[in-house]
mmCIF file of C-alpha atoms in Angstrom:
data_model
loop_
_atom_site.group_PDB
_atom_site.id
_atom_site.type_symbol
_atom_site.label_atom_id
_atom_site.label_comp_id
_atom_site.label_asym_id
_atom_site.label_seq_id
_atom_site.Cartn_x
_atom_site.Cartn_y
_atom_site.Cartn_z
ATOM 1 C CA MET A 870 127.589 102.635 68.377
ATOM 2 C CA ASP A 871 124.154 101.224 67.501
ATOM 3 C CA ARG A 872 124.857 98.211 69.759
ATOM 4 C CA VAL A 873 125.789 100.520 72.642
ATOM 5 C CA SER A 874 122.684 102.648 72.126
ATOM 6 C CA HIS A 875 120.461 99.574 72.108
ATOM 7 C CA ALA A 876 122.070 98.091 75.222
ATOM 8 C CA LEU A 877 121.839 101.326 77.212
ATOM 9 C CA GLY A 878 118.389 102.270 75.936
ATOM 10 C CA ILE A 879 119.446 105.690 74.636
ATOM 11 C CA GLU A 880 118.837 107.616 71.443
ATOM 12 C CA SER A 881 121.930 108.957 69.698
ATOM 13 C CA PHE A 882 120.449 112.359 68.946
ATOM 14 C CA TYR A 883 123.849 114.047 69.167
ATOM 15 C CA ARG A 884 124.620 112.666 65.702
ATOM 16 C CA ARG A 885 121.842 114.669 64.045
ATOM 17 C CA PRO A 886 123.097 116.382 60.902
ATOM 18 C CA GLY A 887 122.424 119.952 59.894
ATOM 19 C CA LEU A 888 121.157 122.782 62.060
ATOM 20 C CA GLU A 889 119.524 120.446 64.585
ATOM 21 C CA GLY A 890 122.899 119.264 65.833
ATOM 22 C CA ALA A 891 125.038 122.282 65.028
ATOM 23 C CA HIS A 892 125.011 123.589 68.609
ATOM 24 C CA GLU A 893 126.257 120.347 70.190
ATOM 25 C CA LYS A 894 129.869 120.215 68.993
ATOM 26 C CA GLY A 895 130.932 123.510 70.552
ATOM 27 C CA GLY A 896 129.416 122.714 73.945
ATOM 28 C CA VAL A 897 131.061 119.306 74.133
ATOM 29 C CA GLU A 898 134.462 120.679 73.110
ATOM 30 C CA TRP A 899 134.222 123.502 75.662
ATOM 31 C CA GLN A 900 133.508 121.046 78.484
ATOM 32 C CA ILE A 901 136.428 118.841 77.422
ATOM 33 C CA GLY A 902 138.735 121.854 77.301
ATOM 34 C CA TYR A 903 137.582 123.048 80.726
ATOM 35 C CA PHE A 904 138.247 119.647 82.273
ATOM 36 C CA ARG A 905 141.667 119.364 80.634
ATOM 37 C CA ARG A 906 142.805 122.838 81.705
ATOM 38 C CA ASN A 907 141.638 122.465 85.290
ATOM 39 C CA HIS A 908 142.598 118.850 86.026
ATOM 40 C CA LEU A 909 145.107 117.584 83.475
ATOM 41 C CA VAL A 910 147.477 120.570 83.349
ATOM 42 C CA PRO A 911 150.142 119.824 84.390
ATOM 43 C CA VAL A 912 149.827 116.161 83.459
ATOM 44 C CA PRO A 913 149.217 114.149 86.667
ATOM 45 C CA GLU A 914 151.723 111.454 87.576
ATOM 46 C CA VAL A 915 150.057 108.108 88.318
ATOM 47 C CA ALA A 916 151.237 104.537 88.701
ATOM 48 C CA SER A 917 148.402 102.960 86.705
ATOM 49 C CA LEU A 918 145.309 103.706 84.669
ATOM 50 C CA ALA A 919 143.179 102.551 87.608
ATOM 51 C CA GLU A 920 144.659 105.291 89.779
ATOM 52 C CA LEU A 921 143.979 107.865 87.047
ATOM 53 C CA ASN A 922 140.359 106.700 86.786
ATOM 54 C CA GLU A 923 139.942 107.128 90.544
ATOM 55 C CA MET A 924 141.272 110.683 90.283
ATOM 56 C CA VAL A 925 138.832 111.442 87.438
ATOM 57 C CA ASP A 926 135.948 110.114 89.569
ATOM 58 C CA ARG A 927 136.936 112.451 92.421
ATOM 59 C CA TRP A 928 137.140 115.400 90.048
ATOM 60 C CA ASP A 929 133.679 114.606 88.698
ATOM 61 C CA LEU A 930 132.258 114.670 92.236
ATOM 62 C CA GLN A 931 134.010 117.957 92.966
ATOM 63 C CA ASP A 932 132.579 119.415 89.783
ATOM 64 C CA GLU A 933 129.060 119.059 91.172
ATOM 65 C CA SER A 934 129.682 122.072 93.445
ATOM 66 C CA ARG A 935 130.785 124.262 90.521
ATOM 67 C CA GLY A 936 128.626 127.125 89.298
ATOM 68 C CA ILE A 937 128.365 128.046 85.616
ATOM 69 C CA ARG A 938 128.662 131.772 84.996
ATOM 70 C CA SER A 939 125.724 133.643 86.544
ATOM 71 C CA ARG A 940 123.395 130.689 87.015
ATOM 72 C CA ALA A 941 121.778 130.496 90.413
ATOM 73 C CA ARG A 942 122.395 126.801 91.022
ATOM 74 C CA THR A 943 125.425 124.533 90.921
ATOM 75 C CA VAL A 944 125.989 121.675 88.497
ATOM 76 C CA GLY A 945 124.971 119.146 91.152
ATOM 77 C CA GLU A 946 121.758 120.993 91.991
ATOM 78 C CA TYR A 947 120.716 121.120 88.347
ATOM 79 C CA PHE A 948 121.440 117.413 87.979
ATOM 80 C CA ALA A 949 119.314 116.637 91.076
ATOM 81 C CA VAL A 950 116.380 118.308 89.313
ATOM 82 C CA GLU A 951 116.962 116.415 86.065
ATOM 83 C CA ALA A 952 117.756 112.996 87.581
ATOM 84 C CA PRO A 953 114.094 111.941 88.165
ATOM 85 C CA LEU A 954 113.365 112.643 84.479
ATOM 86 C CA LEU A 955 116.075 110.291 83.216
ATOM 87 C CA LYS A 956 115.579 106.672 82.239
ATOM 88 C CA PRO A 957 116.733 104.032 84.748
ATOM 89 C CA LEU A 958 120.125 102.455 84.241
ATOM 90 C CA PRO A 959 120.188 99.089 82.442
ATOM 91 C CA THR A 960 120.118 96.037 84.675
ATOM 92 C CA GLU A 961 122.626 94.100 82.554
ATOM 93 C CA LEU A 962 126.205 95.256 82.113
ATOM 94 C CA PHE A 963 127.284 95.915 78.533
ATOM 95 C CA GLU A 964 130.747 94.408 78.192
ATOM 96 C CA THR A 965 133.068 96.516 76.054
ATOM 97 C CA VAL A 966 135.667 93.781 75.661
ATOM 98 C CA ARG A 967 137.418 91.750 73.006
ATOM 99 C CA LEU A 968 137.389 87.983 73.384
ATOM 100 C CA PHE A 969 140.315 85.678 72.671
ATOM 101 C CA THR A 970 140.836 81.942 73.120
ATOM 102 C CA PRO A 971 144.615 81.393 73.243
ATOM 103 C CA ARG A 972 146.380 78.176 74.156
ATOM 104 C CA VAL A 973 148.685 78.125 77.196
ATOM 105 C CA ASP A 974 152.250 77.330 76.122
ATOM 106 C CA ARG A 975 154.877 75.310 77.983
ATOM 107 C CA TYR A 976 156.072 78.462 79.789
ATOM 108 C CA SER A 977 152.599 78.909 81.323
ATOM 109 C CA GLN A 978 151.976 82.005 79.212
ATOM 110 C CA ILE A 979 149.347 83.125 76.727
ATOM 111 C CA ALA A 980 149.761 85.476 73.783
ATOM 112 C CA VAL A 981 147.181 88.271 73.522
ATOM 113 C CA GLN A 982 147.748 90.504 70.532
ATOM 114 C CA THR A 983 151.510 91.192 70.705
ATOM 115 C CA ASN A 984 152.058 90.665 74.453
ATOM 116 C CA ARG A 985 152.394 87.658 76.749
ATOM 117 C CA TYR A 986 150.739 87.115 80.134
ATOM 118 C CA SER A 987 151.219 84.376 82.705
ATOM 119 C CA VAL A 988 148.613 81.929 83.988
ATOM 120 C CA PRO A 989 148.888 79.182 86.647
ATOM 121 C CA VAL A 990 151.163 76.330 85.597
ATOM 122 C CA ARG A 991 148.362 73.775 85.982
ATOM 123 C CA LEU A 992 146.803 75.204 82.808
ATOM 124 C CA ILE A 993 149.719 74.359 80.514
ATOM 125 C CA GLY A 994 148.360 72.913 77.271
ATOM 126 C CA ARG A 995 144.780 74.114 77.802
ATOM 127 C CA THR A 996 142.796 76.652 75.811
ATOM 128 C CA VAL A 997 141.541 79.510 77.975
ATOM 129 C CA ARG A 998 139.120 82.382 77.428
ATOM 130 C CA VAL A 999 140.472 85.931 77.677
ATOM 131 C CA MET A 1000 138.411 89.097 78.108
ATOM 132 C CA LEU A 1001 140.517 92.076 77.026
ATOM 133 C CA HIS A 1002 139.354 95.345 78.574
ATOM 134 C CA ALA A 1003 140.774 98.822 78.042
ATOM 135 C CA ILE A 1004 143.014 98.721 81.117
ATOM 136 C CA HIS A 1005 143.154 95.059 82.148
ATOM 137 C CA LEU A 1006 142.495 91.526 80.978
ATOM 138 C CA ILE A 1007 140.833 88.585 82.696
ATOM 139 C CA VAL A 1008 141.580 84.940 81.998
ATOM 140 C CA HIS A 1009 138.882 82.288 82.539
ATOM 141 C CA ASP A 1010 139.127 78.518 82.534
ATOM 142 C CA ARG A 1011 135.875 76.552 82.492
ATOM 143 C CA GLY A 1012 133.953 79.571 83.702
ATOM 144 C CA LEU A 1013 136.293 80.404 86.608
ATOM 145 C CA GLU A 1014 138.628 83.393 86.756
ATOM 146 C CA VAL A 1015 142.206 82.117 86.989
ATOM 147 C CA ALA A 1016 144.272 85.235 86.272
ATOM 148 C CA ARG A 1017 143.935 89.004 86.040
ATOM 149 C CA HIS A 1018 146.581 91.358 84.666
ATOM 150 C CA GLU A 1019 146.922 95.027 83.940
ATOM 151 C CA ARG A 1020 146.930 95.416 80.177
ATOM 152 C CA LEU A 1021 150.285 96.188 78.603
ATOM 153 C CA SER A 1022 150.405 99.218 76.318
ATOM 154 C CA THR A 1023 153.721 98.211 74.727
ATOM 155 C CA LYS A 1024 154.488 95.675 72.012
ATOM 156 C CA ALA A 1025 156.203 92.324 72.573
ATOM 157 C CA GLY A 1026 156.074 92.822 76.332
ATOM 158 C CA SER A 1027 155.375 90.335 79.105
ATOM 159 C CA ARG A 1028 153.634 90.507 82.455
ATOM 160 C CA LEU A 1029 154.388 87.540 84.689
ATOM 161 C CA GLU A 1030 152.899 86.835 88.119
ATOM 162 C CA LEU A 1031 155.294 85.090 90.494
ATOM 163 C CA ASP A 1032 152.441 83.263 92.233
ATOM 164 C CA HIS A 1033 151.603 81.446 88.984
ATOM 165 C CA TYR A 1034 154.961 79.631 88.982
ATOM 166 C CA LEU A 1035 155.376 78.661 92.649
ATOM 167 C CA GLU A 1036 154.282 75.021 92.195
ATOM 168 C CA ALA A 1037 156.922 74.554 89.502
ATOM 169 C CA LEU A 1038 159.641 76.504 91.315
ATOM 170 C CA ILE A 1039 159.289 74.527 94.541
ATOM 171 C CA ARG A 1040 160.235 71.439 92.525
ATOM 172 C CA LYS A 1041 163.131 73.265 90.863
ATOM 173 C CA PRO A 1042 164.311 75.857 93.418
ATOM 174 C CA GLY A 1043 167.510 76.455 91.463
ATOM 175 C CA ALA A 1044 165.505 78.372 88.832
ATOM 176 C CA PHE A 1045 164.023 80.767 91.384
ATOM 177 C CA PRO A 1046 166.861 83.363 91.704
ATOM 178 C CA GLY A 1047 166.976 84.040 87.951
ATOM 179 C CA ALA A 1048 163.242 83.932 87.269
ATOM 180 C CA THR A 1049 161.815 86.818 85.255
ATOM 181 C CA ALA A 1050 158.677 86.678 87.372
ATOM 182 C CA LEU A 1051 160.800 87.319 90.491
ATOM 183 C CA GLU A 1052 162.366 90.404 88.924
ATOM 184 C CA GLN A 1053 158.943 91.768 87.978
ATOM 185 C CA ALA A 1054 157.690 91.084 91.521
ATOM 186 C CA ARG A 1055 160.601 93.136 92.892
ATOM 187 C CA CYS A 1056 159.826 96.014 90.551
ATOM 188 C CA ALA A 1057 156.152 95.932 91.557
ATOM 189 C CA GLY A 1058 156.998 95.975 95.280
ATOM 190 C CA LYS A 1059 155.490 92.549 95.929
ATOM 191 C CA PHE A 1060 158.883 91.009 96.719
ATOM 192 C CA THR A 1061 160.233 93.385 99.338
ATOM 193 C CA PRO A 1062 163.691 93.819 100.916
ATOM 194 C CA VAL A 1063 162.285 91.970 103.935
ATOM 195 C CA HIS A 1064 161.781 88.943 101.687
ATOM 196 C CA ASP A 1065 165.361 89.218 100.464
ATOM 197 C CA ASP A 1066 166.779 89.507 104.003
ATOM 198 C CA TRP A 1067 164.810 86.503 105.274
ATOM 199 C CA TRP A 1068 165.749 84.502 102.162
ATOM 200 C CA ALA A 1069 169.453 85.263 102.611
ATOM 201 C CA ALA A 1070 169.307 84.225 106.278
ATOM 202 C CA ALA A 1071 167.415 81.026 105.409
ATOM 203 C CA ARG A 1072 169.960 80.066 102.743
ATOM 204 C CA ALA A 1073 172.812 80.719 105.156
ATOM 205 C CA ALA A 1074 171.168 78.487 107.762
ATOM 206 C CA HIS A 1075 169.726 75.676 105.608
ATOM 207 C CA GLY A 1076 171.603 75.875 102.311
ATOM 208 C CA ASP A 1077 170.566 77.374 98.989
ATOM 209 C CA LYS A 1078 168.124 74.638 97.991
ATOM 210 C CA ASP A 1079 166.276 74.203 101.282
ATOM 211 C CA GLY A 1080 166.365 77.922 102.088
ATOM 212 C CA THR A 1081 164.782 78.743 98.741
ATOM 213 C CA LYS A 1082 162.125 76.081 99.255
ATOM 214 C CA ASP A 1083 161.282 77.633 102.626
ATOM 215 C CA LEU A 1084 160.868 81.017 100.949
ATOM 216 C CA ILE A 1085 158.574 79.571 98.284
ATOM 217 C CA GLU A 1086 156.432 78.015 101.016
ATOM 218 C CA VAL A 1087 156.208 81.469 102.598
ATOM 219 C CA LEU A 1088 155.104 82.940 99.260
ATOM 220 C CA LEU A 1089 152.410 80.269 98.998
ATOM 221 C CA LEU A 1090 150.935 81.681 102.217
ATOM 222 C CA GLY A 1091 149.909 84.711 100.175
ATOM 223 C CA ARG A 1092 147.013 82.737 98.723
ATOM 224 C CA ARG A 1093 145.211 82.748 102.057
ATOM 225 C CA MET A 1094 146.823 85.645 103.964
ATOM 226 C CA SER A 1095 147.352 89.299 103.142
ATOM 227 C CA HIS A 1096 150.667 90.567 101.848
ATOM 228 C CA GLU A 1097 151.061 93.053 104.709
ATOM 229 C CA HIS A 1098 150.673 90.377 107.372
ATOM 230 C CA ILE A 1099 153.177 88.080 105.649
ATOM 231 C CA VAL A 1100 155.755 90.879 105.493
ATOM 232 C CA ALA A 1101 155.159 91.581 109.174
ATOM 233 C CA GLY A 1102 155.576 87.863 109.931
ATOM 234 C CA LEU A 1103 158.839 87.750 107.958
ATOM 235 C CA ALA A 1104 160.243 90.744 109.817
ATOM 236 C CA THR A 1105 159.320 89.331 113.231
ATOM 237 C CA ALA A 1106 160.641 85.859 112.392
ATOM 238 C CA LEU A 1107 163.886 87.335 111.080
ATOM 239 C CA ARG A 1108 164.460 89.280 114.297
ATOM 240 C CA ALA A 1109 163.810 86.125 116.318
ATOM 241 C CA GLY A 1110 166.029 83.984 114.097
ATOM 242 C CA ALA A 1111 163.074 81.747 113.171
ATOM 243 C CA LEU A 1112 163.915 80.744 109.593
ATOM 244 C CA THR A 1113 161.100 78.317 108.771
ATOM 245 C CA ALA A 1114 157.862 78.815 106.869
ATOM 246 C CA ASP A 1115 155.847 77.603 109.865
ATOM 247 C CA ALA A 1116 157.354 80.317 112.070
ATOM 248 C CA VAL A 1117 156.504 82.982 109.499
ATOM 249 C CA ALA A 1118 152.937 81.674 109.225
ATOM 250 C CA LEU A 1119 152.568 81.830 113.013
ATOM 251 C CA GLU A 1120 153.836 85.412 113.220
ATOM 252 C CA ALA A 1121 151.675 86.449 110.254
ATOM 253 C CA ARG A 1122 148.575 85.065 111.975
ATOM 254 C CA LYS A 1123 149.516 86.979 115.120
ATOM 255 C CA ALA A 1124 149.771 90.186 113.089
ATOM 256 C CA ALA A 1125 146.381 89.496 111.487
ATOM 257 C CA GLU A 1126 144.762 88.842 114.866
ATOM 258 C CA ALA A 1127 146.266 92.026 116.273
ATOM 259 C CA ASP A 1128 144.803 94.036 113.386
ATOM 260 C CA GLU A 1129 141.398 92.417 113.881
ATOM 261 C CA LEU A 1130 141.425 93.255 117.590
ATOM 262 C CA ALA A 1131 142.446 96.823 116.879
ATOM 263 C CA ALA A 1132 139.664 97.191 114.314
ATOM 264 C CA SER A 1133 137.001 95.712 116.614
ATOM 265 C CA ALA A 1134 138.056 97.610 119.750
ATOM 266 C CA PRO A 1135 135.665 100.454 120.606
ATOM 267 C CA ALA A 1136 137.043 103.948 120.273
ATOM 268 C CA PRO A 1137 137.997 105.514 123.634
ATOM 269 C CA ALA A 1138 135.292 107.800 124.893
ATOM 270 C CA THR A 1139 136.290 111.446 125.150
ATOM 271 C CA LEU A 1140 134.405 112.924 128.085
ATOM 272 C CA PRO A 1141 134.070 116.675 128.390
ATOM 273 C CA CYS A 1142 135.480 118.365 131.453
ATOM 274 C CA PRO A 1143 132.499 118.870 133.830
ATOM 275 C CA SER A 1144 131.938 122.490 134.632
ATOM 276 C CA ARG A 1145 129.327 124.737 136.193
ATOM 277 C CA LEU A 1146 129.081 128.237 137.468
ATOM 278 C CA GLY A 1147 129.685 128.798 141.140
ATOM 279 C CA GLY A 1148 127.739 131.177 143.343
ATOM 280 C CA SER A 1149 130.322 133.931 142.955
ATOM 281 C CA GLY A 1150 129.987 133.956 139.186
ATOM 282 C CA ARG A 1151 133.348 132.286 138.667
ATOM 283 C CA ARG A 1152 133.517 128.970 136.830
ATOM 284 C CA SER A 1153 133.460 125.957 139.127
ATOM 285 C CA ARG A 1154 135.439 122.867 138.056
ATOM 286 C CA PHE A 1155 136.075 119.454 139.500
ATOM 287 C CA CYS A 1156 139.461 119.165 141.194
ATOM 288 C CA PRO A 1157 140.510 115.602 142.056
ATOM 289 C CA THR A 1158 142.035 116.707 145.328
ATOM 290 C CA GLY A 1159 138.902 118.127 146.861
ATOM 291 C CA GLY A 1160 135.722 117.698 144.816
ATOM 292 C CA TRP A 1161 134.046 120.746 143.369
ATOM 293 C CA ARG A 1162 135.924 123.973 143.944
ATOM 294 C CA ILE A 1163 135.851 127.486 142.614
ATOM 295 C CA CYS A 1164 138.797 127.548 140.226
ATOM 296 C CA ARG A 1165 140.381 130.229 138.127
ATOM 297 C CA PRO A 1166 141.968 128.786 134.964
ATOM 298 C CA THR A 1167 145.489 129.957 134.433
ATOM 299 C CA PRO A 1168 145.592 132.346 131.428
ATOM 300 C CA GLY A 1169 146.797 130.649 128.259
ATOM 301 C CA ARG A 1170 146.241 127.125 129.617
ATOM 302 C CA CYS A 1171 143.507 124.736 128.546
ATOM 303 C CA PRO A 1172 141.656 122.320 130.868
ATOM 304 C CA ARG A 1173 142.635 118.673 130.411
ATOM 305 C CA TRP A 1174 140.890 115.393 130.939
ATOM 306 C CA PRO A 1175 141.399 113.561 133.257
ATOM 307 C CA PRO A 1176 141.313 116.786 135.256
ATOM 308 C CA THR A 1177 144.372 117.710 137.279
ATOM 309 C CA ALA A 1178 145.126 120.525 139.662
ATOM 310 C CA SER A 1179 148.408 121.374 137.924
ATOM 311 C CA CYS A 1180 146.821 123.638 135.334
ATOM 312 C CA TYR A 1181 144.592 125.568 137.701
ATOM 313 C CA ASP A 1182 144.981 128.135 140.420
ATOM 314 C CA CYS A 1183 142.449 126.524 142.720
ATOM 315 C CA ALA A 1184 141.024 128.243 145.768
ATOM 316 C CA ALA A 1185 138.791 126.517 148.287
#
């Protein structure tokens, strides 16, 4: 705790013994109980700790609009008053990690505590540097990040990334169907039914060995293209009967270009229906059949744009 206090530039006054710190425990416990009752009951269902942390961040922001009993201001308004009085945040990040230096075994895996994690096969035999965080771990080799995994909370478990083994599997495609990394990719949703359908069609057309190699080449595209575009390319190629990796790459690029065009296209302008008051006091609207006319909107109908005469009882 002293290291944390020194790194963040804070004074740990909440640990004061005796009467000086007697009032702190109750306030902290009440705030924890309030948060638990209002946000964690019933227990939220999440897919990962990262998703839970995002939910907690949203709840913290929502809490800024909360009022405490009869106080005149909200939590956020009180914090806005106190914020200028606080010390600035530290410029250097204080890493709350544990460091390990395991050796990569012949299965392209490292052992961290009681669990095993995969790394790229090119690192077999090397010693790597692992930073173990609370919810994930990062593997570095010669200062470069080479792998990142969600931390396992079980014992004697394994987390294998299919992409780490593709260079070895393309040389031995017969090991691909029974690979543990493939099964974990299916469970994680990274290897979709579209992959399976295209793979089955490719094996039927080119044989098991060549069809599996084509699939592995498609998976290698994921290193420079997004997963969504590759799945779209697989689906389009499968419908067209194009069972080669080059055809999938072409269709995936088309899907990426279509998304880029859609994102860069300006939003269609929504113009209001021009209107003005006529001399008789009735509302005058533009009718495409005869310019400006005195029109009586049909009850219960709303004007549309582009304007049409079908929703009006127009009189010259």
